[in-house]
Coordinates of C-alpha atoms in Angstrom, one line a residue:
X1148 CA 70.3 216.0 122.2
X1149 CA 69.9 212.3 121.3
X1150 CA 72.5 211.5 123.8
X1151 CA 70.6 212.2 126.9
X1152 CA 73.0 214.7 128.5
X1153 CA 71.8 217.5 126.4
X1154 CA 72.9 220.1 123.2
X1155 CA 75.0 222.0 125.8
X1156 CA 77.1 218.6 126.8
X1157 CA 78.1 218.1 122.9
X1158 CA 78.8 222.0 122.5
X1159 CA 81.5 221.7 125.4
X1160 CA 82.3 218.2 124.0
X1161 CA 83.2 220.4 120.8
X1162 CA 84.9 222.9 123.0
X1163 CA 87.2 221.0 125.3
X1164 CA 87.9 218.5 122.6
X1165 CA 88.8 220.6 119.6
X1166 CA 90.8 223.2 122.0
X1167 CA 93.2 220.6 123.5
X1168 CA 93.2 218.0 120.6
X1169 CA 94.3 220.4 118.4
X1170 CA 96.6 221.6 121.3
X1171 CA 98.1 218.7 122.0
X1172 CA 97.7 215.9 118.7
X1173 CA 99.5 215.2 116.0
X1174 CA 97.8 216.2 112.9
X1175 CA 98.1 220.0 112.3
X1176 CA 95.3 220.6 110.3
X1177 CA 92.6 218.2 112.2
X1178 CA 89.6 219.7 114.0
X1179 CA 88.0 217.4 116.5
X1180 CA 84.9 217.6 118.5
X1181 CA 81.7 214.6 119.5
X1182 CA 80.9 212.3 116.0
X1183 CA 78.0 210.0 115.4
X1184 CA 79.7 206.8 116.6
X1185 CA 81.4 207.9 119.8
X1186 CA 78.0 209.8 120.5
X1187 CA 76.0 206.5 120.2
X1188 CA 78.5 204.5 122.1
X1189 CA 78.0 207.4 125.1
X1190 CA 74.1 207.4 125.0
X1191 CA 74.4 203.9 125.5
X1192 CA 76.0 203.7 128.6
X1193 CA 74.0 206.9 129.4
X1194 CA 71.2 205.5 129.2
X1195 CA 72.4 201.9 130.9
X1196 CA 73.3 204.0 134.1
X1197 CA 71.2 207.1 134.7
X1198 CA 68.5 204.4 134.4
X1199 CA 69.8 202.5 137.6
X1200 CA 71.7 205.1 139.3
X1201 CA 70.0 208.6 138.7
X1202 CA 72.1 211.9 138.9
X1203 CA 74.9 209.3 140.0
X1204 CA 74.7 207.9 137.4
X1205 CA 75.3 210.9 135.1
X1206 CA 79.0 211.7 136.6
X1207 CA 79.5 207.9 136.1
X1208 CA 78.5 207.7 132.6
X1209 CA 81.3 210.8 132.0
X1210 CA 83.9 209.0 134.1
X1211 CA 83.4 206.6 131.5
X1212 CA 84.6 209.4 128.7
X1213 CA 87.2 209.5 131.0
X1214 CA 88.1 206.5 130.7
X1215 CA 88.2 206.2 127.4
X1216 CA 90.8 209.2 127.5
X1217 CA 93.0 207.4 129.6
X1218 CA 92.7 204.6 127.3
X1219 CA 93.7 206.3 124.4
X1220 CA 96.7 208.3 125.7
X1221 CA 98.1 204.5 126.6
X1222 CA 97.1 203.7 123.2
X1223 CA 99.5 206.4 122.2
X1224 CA 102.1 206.2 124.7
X1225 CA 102.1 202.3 123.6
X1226 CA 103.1 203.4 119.9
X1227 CA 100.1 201.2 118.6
X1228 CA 99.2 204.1 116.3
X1229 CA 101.1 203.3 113.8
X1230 CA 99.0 199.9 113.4
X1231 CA 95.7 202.0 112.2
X1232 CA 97.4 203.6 109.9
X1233 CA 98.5 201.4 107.8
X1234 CA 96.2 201.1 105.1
X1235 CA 96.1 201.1 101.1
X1236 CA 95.3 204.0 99.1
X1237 CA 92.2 202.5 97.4
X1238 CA 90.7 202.2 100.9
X1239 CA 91.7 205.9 101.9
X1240 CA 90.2 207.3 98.2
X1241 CA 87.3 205.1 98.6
X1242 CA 86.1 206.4 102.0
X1243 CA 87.5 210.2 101.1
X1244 CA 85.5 210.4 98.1
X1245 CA 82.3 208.7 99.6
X1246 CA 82.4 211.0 102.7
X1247 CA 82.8 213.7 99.5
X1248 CA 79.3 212.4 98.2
X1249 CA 77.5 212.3 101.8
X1250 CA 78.5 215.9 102.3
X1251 CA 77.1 216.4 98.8
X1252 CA 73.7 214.3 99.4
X1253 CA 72.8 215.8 102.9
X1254 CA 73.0 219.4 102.1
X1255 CA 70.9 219.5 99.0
X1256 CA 67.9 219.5 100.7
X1257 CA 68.9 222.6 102.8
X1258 CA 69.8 224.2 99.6
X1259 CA 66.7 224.1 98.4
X1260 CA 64.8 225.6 101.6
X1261 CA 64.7 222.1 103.3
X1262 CA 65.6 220.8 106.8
X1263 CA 68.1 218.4 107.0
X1264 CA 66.2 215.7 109.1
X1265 CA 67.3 212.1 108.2
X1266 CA 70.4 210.2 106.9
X1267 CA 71.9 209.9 103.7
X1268 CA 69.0 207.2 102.6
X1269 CA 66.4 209.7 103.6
X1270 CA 68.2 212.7 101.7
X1271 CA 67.8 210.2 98.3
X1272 CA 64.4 209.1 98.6
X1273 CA 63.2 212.6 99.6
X1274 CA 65.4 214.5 96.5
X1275 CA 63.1 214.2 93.6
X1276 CA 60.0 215.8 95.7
X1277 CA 62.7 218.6 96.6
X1278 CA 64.2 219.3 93.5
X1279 CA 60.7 219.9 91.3
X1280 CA 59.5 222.0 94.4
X1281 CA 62.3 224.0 96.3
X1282 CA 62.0 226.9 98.0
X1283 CA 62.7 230.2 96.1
X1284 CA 64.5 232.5 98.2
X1285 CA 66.5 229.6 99.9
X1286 CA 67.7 228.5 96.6
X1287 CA 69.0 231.8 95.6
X1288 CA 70.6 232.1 98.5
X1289 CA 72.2 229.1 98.0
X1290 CA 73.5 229.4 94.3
X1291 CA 74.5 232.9 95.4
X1292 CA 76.7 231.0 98.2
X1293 CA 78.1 228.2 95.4
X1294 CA 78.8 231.4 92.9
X1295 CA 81.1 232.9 95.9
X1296 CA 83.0 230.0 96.6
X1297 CA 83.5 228.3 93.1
X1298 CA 84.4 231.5 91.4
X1299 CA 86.1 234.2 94.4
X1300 CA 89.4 235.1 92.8
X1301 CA 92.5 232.5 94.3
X1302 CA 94.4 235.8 95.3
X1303 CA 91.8 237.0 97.4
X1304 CA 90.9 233.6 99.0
X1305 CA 94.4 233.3 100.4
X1306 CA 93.9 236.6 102.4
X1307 CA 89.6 236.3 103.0
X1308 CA 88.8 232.2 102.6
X1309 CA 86.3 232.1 100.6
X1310 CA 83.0 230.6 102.7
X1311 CA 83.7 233.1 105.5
X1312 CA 83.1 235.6 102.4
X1313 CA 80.3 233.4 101.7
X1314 CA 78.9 233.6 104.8
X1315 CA 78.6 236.5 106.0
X1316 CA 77.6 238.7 102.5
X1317 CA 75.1 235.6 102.4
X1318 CA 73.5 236.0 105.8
X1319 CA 73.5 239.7 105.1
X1320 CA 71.8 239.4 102.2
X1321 CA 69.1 237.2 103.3
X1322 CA 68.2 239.4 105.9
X1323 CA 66.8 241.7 103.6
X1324 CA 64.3 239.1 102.3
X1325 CA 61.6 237.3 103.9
X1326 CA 61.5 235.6 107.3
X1327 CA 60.9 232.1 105.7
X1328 CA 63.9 231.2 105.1
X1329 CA 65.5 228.1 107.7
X1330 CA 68.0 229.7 109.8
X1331 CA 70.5 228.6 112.7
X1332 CA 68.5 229.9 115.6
X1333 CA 68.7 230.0 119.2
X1334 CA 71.7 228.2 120.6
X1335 CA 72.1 226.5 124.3
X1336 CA 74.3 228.8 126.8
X1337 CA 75.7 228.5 129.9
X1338 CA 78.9 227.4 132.6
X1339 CA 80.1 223.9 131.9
X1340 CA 79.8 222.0 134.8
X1341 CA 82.1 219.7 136.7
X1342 CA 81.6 215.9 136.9
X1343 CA 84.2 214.3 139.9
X1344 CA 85.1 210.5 138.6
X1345 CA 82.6 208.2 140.8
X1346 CA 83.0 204.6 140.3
X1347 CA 80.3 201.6 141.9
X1348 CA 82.0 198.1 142.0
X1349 CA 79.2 196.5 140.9
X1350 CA 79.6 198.8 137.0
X1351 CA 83.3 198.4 136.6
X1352 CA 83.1 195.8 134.0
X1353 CA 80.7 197.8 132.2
X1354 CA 82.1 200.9 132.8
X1355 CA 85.9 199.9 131.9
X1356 CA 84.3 198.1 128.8
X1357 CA 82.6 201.0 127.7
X1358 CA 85.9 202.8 128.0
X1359 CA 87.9 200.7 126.2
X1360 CA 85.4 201.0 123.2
X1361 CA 85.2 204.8 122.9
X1362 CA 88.8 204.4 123.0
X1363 CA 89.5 202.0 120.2
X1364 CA 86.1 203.4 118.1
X1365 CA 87.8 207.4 119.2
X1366 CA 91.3 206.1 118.0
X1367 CA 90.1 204.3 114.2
X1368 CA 88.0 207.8 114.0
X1369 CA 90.8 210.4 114.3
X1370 CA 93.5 208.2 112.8
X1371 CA 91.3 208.0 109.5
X1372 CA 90.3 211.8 109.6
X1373 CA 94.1 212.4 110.5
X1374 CA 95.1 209.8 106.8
X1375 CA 92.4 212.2 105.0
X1376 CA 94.0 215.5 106.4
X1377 CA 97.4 213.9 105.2
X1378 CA 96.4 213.0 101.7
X1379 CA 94.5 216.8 100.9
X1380 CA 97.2 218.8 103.0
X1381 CA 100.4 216.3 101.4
X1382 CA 101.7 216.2 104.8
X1383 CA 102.4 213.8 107.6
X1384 CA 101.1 213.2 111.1
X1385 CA 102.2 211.5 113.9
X1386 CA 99.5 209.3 115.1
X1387 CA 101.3 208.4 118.2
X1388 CA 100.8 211.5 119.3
X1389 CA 97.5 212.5 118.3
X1390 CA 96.1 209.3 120.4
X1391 CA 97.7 211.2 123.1
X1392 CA 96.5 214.6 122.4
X1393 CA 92.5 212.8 121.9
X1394 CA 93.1 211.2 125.0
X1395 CA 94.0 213.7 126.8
X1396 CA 91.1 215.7 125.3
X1397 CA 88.3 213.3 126.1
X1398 CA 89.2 213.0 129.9
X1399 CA 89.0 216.7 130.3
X1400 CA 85.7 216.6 128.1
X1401 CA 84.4 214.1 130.3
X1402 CA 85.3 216.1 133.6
X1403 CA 83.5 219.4 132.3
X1404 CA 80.5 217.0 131.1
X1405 CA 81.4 217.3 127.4
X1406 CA 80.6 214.3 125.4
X1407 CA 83.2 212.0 124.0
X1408 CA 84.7 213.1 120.7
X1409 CA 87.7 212.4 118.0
X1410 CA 88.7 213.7 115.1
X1411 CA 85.7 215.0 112.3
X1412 CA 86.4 214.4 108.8
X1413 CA 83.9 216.3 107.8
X1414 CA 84.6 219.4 109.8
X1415 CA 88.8 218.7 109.2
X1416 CA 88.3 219.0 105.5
X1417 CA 86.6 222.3 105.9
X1418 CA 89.1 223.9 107.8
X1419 CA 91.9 222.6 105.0
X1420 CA 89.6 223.9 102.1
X1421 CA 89.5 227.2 104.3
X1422 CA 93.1 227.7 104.6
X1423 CA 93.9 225.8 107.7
X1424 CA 97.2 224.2 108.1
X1425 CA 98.0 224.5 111.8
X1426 CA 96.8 223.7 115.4
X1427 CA 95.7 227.3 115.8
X1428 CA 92.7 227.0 113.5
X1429 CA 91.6 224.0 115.9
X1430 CA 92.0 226.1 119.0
X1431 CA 90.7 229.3 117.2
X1432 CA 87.6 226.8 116.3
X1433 CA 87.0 225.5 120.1
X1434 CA 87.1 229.7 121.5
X1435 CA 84.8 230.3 119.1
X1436 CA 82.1 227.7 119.9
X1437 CA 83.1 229.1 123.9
X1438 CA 81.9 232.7 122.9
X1439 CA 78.7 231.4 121.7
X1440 CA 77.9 229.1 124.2
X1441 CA 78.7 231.3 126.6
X1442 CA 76.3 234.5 125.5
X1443 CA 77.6 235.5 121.8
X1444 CA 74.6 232.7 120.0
X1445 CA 73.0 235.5 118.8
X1446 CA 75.4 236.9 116.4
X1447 CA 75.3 232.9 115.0
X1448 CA 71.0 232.7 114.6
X1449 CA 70.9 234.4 111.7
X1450 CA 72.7 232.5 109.7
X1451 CA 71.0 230.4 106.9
X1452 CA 70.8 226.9 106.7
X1453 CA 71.3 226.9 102.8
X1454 CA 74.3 229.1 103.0
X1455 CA 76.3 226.7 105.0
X1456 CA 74.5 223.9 102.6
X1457 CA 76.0 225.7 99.5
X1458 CA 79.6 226.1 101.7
X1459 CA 79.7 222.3 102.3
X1460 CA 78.8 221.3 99.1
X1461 CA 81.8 223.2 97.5
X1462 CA 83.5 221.2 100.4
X1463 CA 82.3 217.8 99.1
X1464 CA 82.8 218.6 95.7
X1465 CA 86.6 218.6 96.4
X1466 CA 87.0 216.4 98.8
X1467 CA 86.2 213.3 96.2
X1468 CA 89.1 212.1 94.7
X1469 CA 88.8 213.1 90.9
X1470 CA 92.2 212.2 90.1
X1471 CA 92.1 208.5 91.2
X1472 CA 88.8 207.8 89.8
X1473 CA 89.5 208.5 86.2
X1474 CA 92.7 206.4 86.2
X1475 CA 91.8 203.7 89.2
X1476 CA 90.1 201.6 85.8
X1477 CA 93.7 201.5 84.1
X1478 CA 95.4 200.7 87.1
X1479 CA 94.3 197.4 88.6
X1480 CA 90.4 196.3 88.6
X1481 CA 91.2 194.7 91.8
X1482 CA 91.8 198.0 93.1
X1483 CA 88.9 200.1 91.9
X1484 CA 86.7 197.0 92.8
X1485 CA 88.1 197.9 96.6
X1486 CA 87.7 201.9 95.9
X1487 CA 84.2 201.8 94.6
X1488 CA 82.8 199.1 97.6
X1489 CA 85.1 201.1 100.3
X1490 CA 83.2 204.9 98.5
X1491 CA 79.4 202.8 98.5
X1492 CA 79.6 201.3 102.1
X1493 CA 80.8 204.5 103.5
X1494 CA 77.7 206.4 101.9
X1495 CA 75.4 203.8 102.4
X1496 CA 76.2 201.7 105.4
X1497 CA 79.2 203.9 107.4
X1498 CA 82.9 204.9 107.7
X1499 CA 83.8 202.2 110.4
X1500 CA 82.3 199.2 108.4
X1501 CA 83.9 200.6 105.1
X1502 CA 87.3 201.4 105.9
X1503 CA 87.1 197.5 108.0
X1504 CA 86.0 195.7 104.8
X1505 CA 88.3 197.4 102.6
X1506 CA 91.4 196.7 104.3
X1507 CA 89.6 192.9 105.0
X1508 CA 89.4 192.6 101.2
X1509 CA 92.9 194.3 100.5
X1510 CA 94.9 192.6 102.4
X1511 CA 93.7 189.3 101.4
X1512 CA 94.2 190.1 97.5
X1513 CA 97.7 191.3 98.9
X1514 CA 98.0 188.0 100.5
X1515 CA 97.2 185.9 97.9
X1516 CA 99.6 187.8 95.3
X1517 CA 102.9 187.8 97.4
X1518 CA 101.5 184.1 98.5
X1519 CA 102.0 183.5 94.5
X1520 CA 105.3 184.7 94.5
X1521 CA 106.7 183.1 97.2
X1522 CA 105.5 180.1 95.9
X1523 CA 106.9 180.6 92.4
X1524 CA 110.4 181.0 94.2
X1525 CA 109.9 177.5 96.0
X1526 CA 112.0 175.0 94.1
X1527 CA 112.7 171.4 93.7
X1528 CA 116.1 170.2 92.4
X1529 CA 116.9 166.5 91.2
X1530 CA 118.9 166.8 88.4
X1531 CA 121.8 168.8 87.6
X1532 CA 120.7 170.3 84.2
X1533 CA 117.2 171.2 85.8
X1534 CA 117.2 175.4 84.2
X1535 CA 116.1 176.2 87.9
X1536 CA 118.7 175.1 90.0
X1537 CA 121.3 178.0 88.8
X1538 CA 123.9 175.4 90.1
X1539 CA 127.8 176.1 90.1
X1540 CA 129.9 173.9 88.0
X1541 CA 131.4 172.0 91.1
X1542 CA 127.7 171.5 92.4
X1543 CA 126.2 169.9 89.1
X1544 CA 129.0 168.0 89.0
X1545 CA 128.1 166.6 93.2
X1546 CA 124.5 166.1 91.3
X1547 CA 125.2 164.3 88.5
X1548 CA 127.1 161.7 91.1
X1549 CA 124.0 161.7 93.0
X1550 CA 122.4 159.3 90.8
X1551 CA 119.3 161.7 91.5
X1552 CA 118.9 160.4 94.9
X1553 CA 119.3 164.2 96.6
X1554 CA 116.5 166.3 96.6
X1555 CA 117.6 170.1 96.7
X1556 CA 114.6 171.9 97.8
X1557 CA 115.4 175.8 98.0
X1558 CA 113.0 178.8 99.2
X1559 CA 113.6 182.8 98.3
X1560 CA 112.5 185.6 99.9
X1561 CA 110.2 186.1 102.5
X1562 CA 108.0 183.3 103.6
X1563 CA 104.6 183.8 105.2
X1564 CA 101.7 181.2 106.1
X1565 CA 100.2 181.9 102.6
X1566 CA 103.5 179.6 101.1
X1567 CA 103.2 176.8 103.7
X1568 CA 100.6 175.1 101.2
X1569 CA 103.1 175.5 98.4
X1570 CA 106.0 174.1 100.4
X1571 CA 103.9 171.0 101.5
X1572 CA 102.6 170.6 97.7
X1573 CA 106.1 171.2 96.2
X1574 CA 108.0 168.6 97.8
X1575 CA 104.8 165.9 97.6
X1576 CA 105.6 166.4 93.6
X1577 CA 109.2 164.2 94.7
X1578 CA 108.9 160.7 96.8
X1579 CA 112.0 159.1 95.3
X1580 CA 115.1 160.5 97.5
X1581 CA 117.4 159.4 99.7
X1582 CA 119.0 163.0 101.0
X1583 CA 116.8 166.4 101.3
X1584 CA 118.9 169.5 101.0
X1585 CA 116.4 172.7 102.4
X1586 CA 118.1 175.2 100.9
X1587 CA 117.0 178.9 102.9
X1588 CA 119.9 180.8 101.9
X1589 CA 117.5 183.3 100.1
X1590 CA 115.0 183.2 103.3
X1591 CA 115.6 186.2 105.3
X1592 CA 112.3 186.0 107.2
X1593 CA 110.2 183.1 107.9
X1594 CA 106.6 183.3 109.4
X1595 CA 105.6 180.4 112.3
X1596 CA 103.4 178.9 109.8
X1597 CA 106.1 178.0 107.1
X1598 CA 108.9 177.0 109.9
X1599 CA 106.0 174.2 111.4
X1600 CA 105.6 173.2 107.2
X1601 CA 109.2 173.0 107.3
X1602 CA 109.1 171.1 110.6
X1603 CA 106.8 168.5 109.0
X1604 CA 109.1 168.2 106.0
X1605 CA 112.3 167.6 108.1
X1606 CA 110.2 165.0 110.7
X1607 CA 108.6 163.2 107.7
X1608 CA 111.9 162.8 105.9
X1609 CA 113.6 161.6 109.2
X1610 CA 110.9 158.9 109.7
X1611 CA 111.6 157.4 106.3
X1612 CA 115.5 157.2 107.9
X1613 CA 116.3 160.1 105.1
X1614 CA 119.5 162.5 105.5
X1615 CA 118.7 165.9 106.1
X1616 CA 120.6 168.7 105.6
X1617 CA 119.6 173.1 106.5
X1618 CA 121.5 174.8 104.5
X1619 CA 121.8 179.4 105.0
X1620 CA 119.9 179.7 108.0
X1621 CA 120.7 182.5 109.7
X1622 CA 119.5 185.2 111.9
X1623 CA 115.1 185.2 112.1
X1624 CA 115.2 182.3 110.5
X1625 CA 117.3 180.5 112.6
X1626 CA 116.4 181.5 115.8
X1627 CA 112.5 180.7 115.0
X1628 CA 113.7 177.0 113.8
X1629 CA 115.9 176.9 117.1
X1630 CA 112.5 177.8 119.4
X1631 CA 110.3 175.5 117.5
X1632 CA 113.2 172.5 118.7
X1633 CA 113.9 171.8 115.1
X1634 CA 117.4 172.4 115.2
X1635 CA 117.5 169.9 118.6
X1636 CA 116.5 166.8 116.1
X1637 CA 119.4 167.4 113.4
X1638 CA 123.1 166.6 114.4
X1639 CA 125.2 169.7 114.0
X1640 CA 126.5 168.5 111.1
X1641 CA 123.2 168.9 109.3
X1642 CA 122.8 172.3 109.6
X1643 CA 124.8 175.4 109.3
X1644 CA 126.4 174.5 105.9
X1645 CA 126.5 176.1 102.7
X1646 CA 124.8 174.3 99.6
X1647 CA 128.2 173.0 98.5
X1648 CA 129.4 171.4 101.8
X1649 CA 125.6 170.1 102.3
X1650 CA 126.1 168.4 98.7
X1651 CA 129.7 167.0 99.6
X1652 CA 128.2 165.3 102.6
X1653 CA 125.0 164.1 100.9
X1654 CA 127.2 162.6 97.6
X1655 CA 129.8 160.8 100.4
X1656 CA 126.7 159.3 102.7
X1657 CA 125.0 157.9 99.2
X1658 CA 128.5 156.4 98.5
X1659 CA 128.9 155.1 101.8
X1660 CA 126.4 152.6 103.0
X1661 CA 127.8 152.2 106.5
X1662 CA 126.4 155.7 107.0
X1663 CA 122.9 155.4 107.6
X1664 CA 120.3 158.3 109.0
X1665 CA 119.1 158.2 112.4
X1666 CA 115.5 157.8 112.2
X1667 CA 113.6 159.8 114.8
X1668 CA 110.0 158.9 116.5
X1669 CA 107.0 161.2 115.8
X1670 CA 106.3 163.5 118.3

């Protein structure tokens, strides 16, 4: 309703969605239909152009769902899936178990004989009131649902899941008491109707925009309700593919006048906790939305609000990751500093903004650790009996005649941008040499930032008419040094070399004083 198009455009939204999502994706278990960000996104636009262009403006602001279909297949078909995905598992137990406590939070009230008006700050400030005065034959309702789903026997949930049990002895059995009670009630019903794509010049930077973000905003939604089905389930989806299948999804949505949709955490984790595993319960979901929308509503309005409120609780109850917050303390504090802000932003603030921050936040601590250990492997050799060097006999003995005027420096491992300061510090430490061995023997990937610290080392040292010699590189390494022109200021005899033929040379230059670096002009 808030959207502007109508309840009946999110019901088919839910309909065309969840039936070819389901159909077509790549997460088994996932049930898909229009969620609170892609909805707001839509009524925006909605809004932006039925304003200016009238009825026009209503198959325009659905070409735009159409758009973002289109978008998101490419999104798919470009293998950029995989990106999204990858994220730490404090950020994926953080977000579960705070989309666990929403659940929780918002469906109190209706277990008590409340609506359920209002977000998850409301649902707080509104509790004690609720809890001192509930309603009594909603609550009974309620704790006769929680008593059916927490204790039905595990034998006879794998044949009859337990909320549709639940359910419907529940709606039976509050038929027989009084009309009070806050139930589903009439639901919107009728033929979907078809919107043709209608474009006006003037709108296509708007309306492709607005594409491209229910795209991008549809693509983070699913892949993080697809990461949540994964880690309840203990399977594995292809997010590749369920980019395609949401694509493909919200451009028929949009053509029937369904709002935009993706995949609903919410809504996936109570199909798992039901039973389902496979695309059919996503399809089977979608036909039955179709039968009510399309006359059967009435076999729906009975049902009470705090049944479904004592269902979802169960849900939410489970969905929080127990396990990982007994134990995330003894892990790492880092870590449950990350799980506990990712679990209190997505309760308080929302699931984008969480899941964003936390992988923000991780990443840098990541950073900064494997910046520490690549640093740790940077080294600076002058003497042959330096513990560090891990030298051969022949190559202490090419030191020692060195007179300490070659500096080996020598990296290990991978080096990223977070080591370039290290590099730079590390060889300031040494300003007496006359020869600088780089030893990357160790290096087997080398980000830009590190090869242009490298870059300065090597010009630097060739402007104080120093001998430089490469020693190891090979493969990415080499062929980012090459492209940088590094490899263009160094005779050929400077590079390419093991450590032991680099030291020969630099021991018969010092011994030789007709042999004299070629000093090369900055820039």
């Amino acid at each position: 309703m808030s959207s502007g198009a109508g309840a009946i455009a999110g019901l088919y939204g839910a309909v065309f969605i969840g039936f070819f999502a389901a159909l077509w994706g790549g997460t088994p278990s996932q049930i898909s239909g229009p969620t609170g960000p892609m909805t707001v996104v839509f009524t925006t636009v909605f809004m932006a152009l039925t304003s200016q262009f009238g009825q026009d403006g209503i198959a325009m602001a659905f070409t735009v769902v159409i758009l973002g279909g289109v978008f998101q297949s490419l999104f798919g078909i470009l293998r950029l899936g995989q990106y999204i995905t990858l994220m730490p598992y404090t950020v994926i137990s953080g977000f579960m178990s705070g989309i666990g406590i929403i659940i929780v939070l918002l469906q109190i009230g209706p277990l008590l004989g409340y609506t359920s008006e209002g977000g998850v700050m409301f649902a707080i400030q509104e509790m004690p009131e609720r809890i001192t005065h509930p309603m009594g034959s909603a609550l009974g309702i309620g704790l006769l649902t929680l008593a059916i789903v927490f204790m039905a026997p595990p034998r006879l949930n794998r044949i009859f899941p337990a909320p549709l049990i639940a359910l419907v002895v529940c709606t039976f059995v509050s038929l027989r008491l009084d009309d009070s009670l806050s139930r589903i009630g009439a639901i919107p019903t009728g033929l979907p109707q078809f919107y043709w794509p209608q474009f006006e010049l003037a709108q296509i930077k708007l309306m492709v925009g607005y594409g491209l973000m229910l795209a991008t905003l549809g693509a983070i939604d699913s892949l993080l309700t697809s990461l949540v089905a994964d880690n309840v389930t203990h399977t594995q989806h292809d997010s590749d593919r369920e980019l395609i299948g949401q694509g493909i999804a919200n451009a028929l949505s949009g053509l029937f006048g369904g709002l935009p949709g993706a995949g609903a955490t919410m809504r996936t984790v109570i199909n798992v906790r039901a039973g389902g595993r496979t695309p059919l319960s996503g399809m089977i979901h979608a036909l039955v939305l179709l039968a009510i929308v399309l006359g059967a509503g009435g076999l729906t309005a009975q049902i009470p609000h705090a049944v479904l409120a004592g269902i979802l609780i169960k849900v939410g109850i489970d969905i929080i990751d127990w396990g990982f917050l007994k134990r995330a303390h003894r892990v790492s504090l880092k870590a449950t500093g990350i799980m506990y802000g990712v679990m209190l932003l997505t309760v308080f603030v929302d699931l984008i903004t969480a899941v964003a921050v936390g992988v923000f936040v991780a990443n840098l601590l990541t950073i900064q650790s494997l910046t520490s250990l690549q640093i740790k492997s940077v080294k600076t050799v002058t003497s042959p009996f330096d513990p560090q060097a891990n030298l051969s006999d022949r190559e202490k003995h090419l030191m020692a005649q060195s007179r300490d005027r070659i500096l080996l420096f020598s990296l290990g491992g991978p080096m990223s941008f977070g080591a370039a300061k290290g590099i730079s510090r590390r060889l300031g430490i040494v300003s007496k040499y006359d020869v600088l061995i780089l030893d990357l023997t160790e290096v087997p990937m080398i980000g830009v930032t590190a090869a242009l610290a490298i870059e300065n080392m090597v010009k630097e040292a060739l402007l104080k008419r120093r001998m430089v010699f490469l020693v190891g590189i090979s493969g990415q390494v080499r062929t980012r040094l090459e492209r940088l022109g590094l490899l263009q200021q160094l005779q050929p005899h400077q590079f390419g070399l093991s450590r032991l033929e680099a030291l020969q040379q630099a021991v018969d230059l010092i011994d030789d004083p007709l042999m004299e670096p070629v000093a090369v002009e900055e820039g």
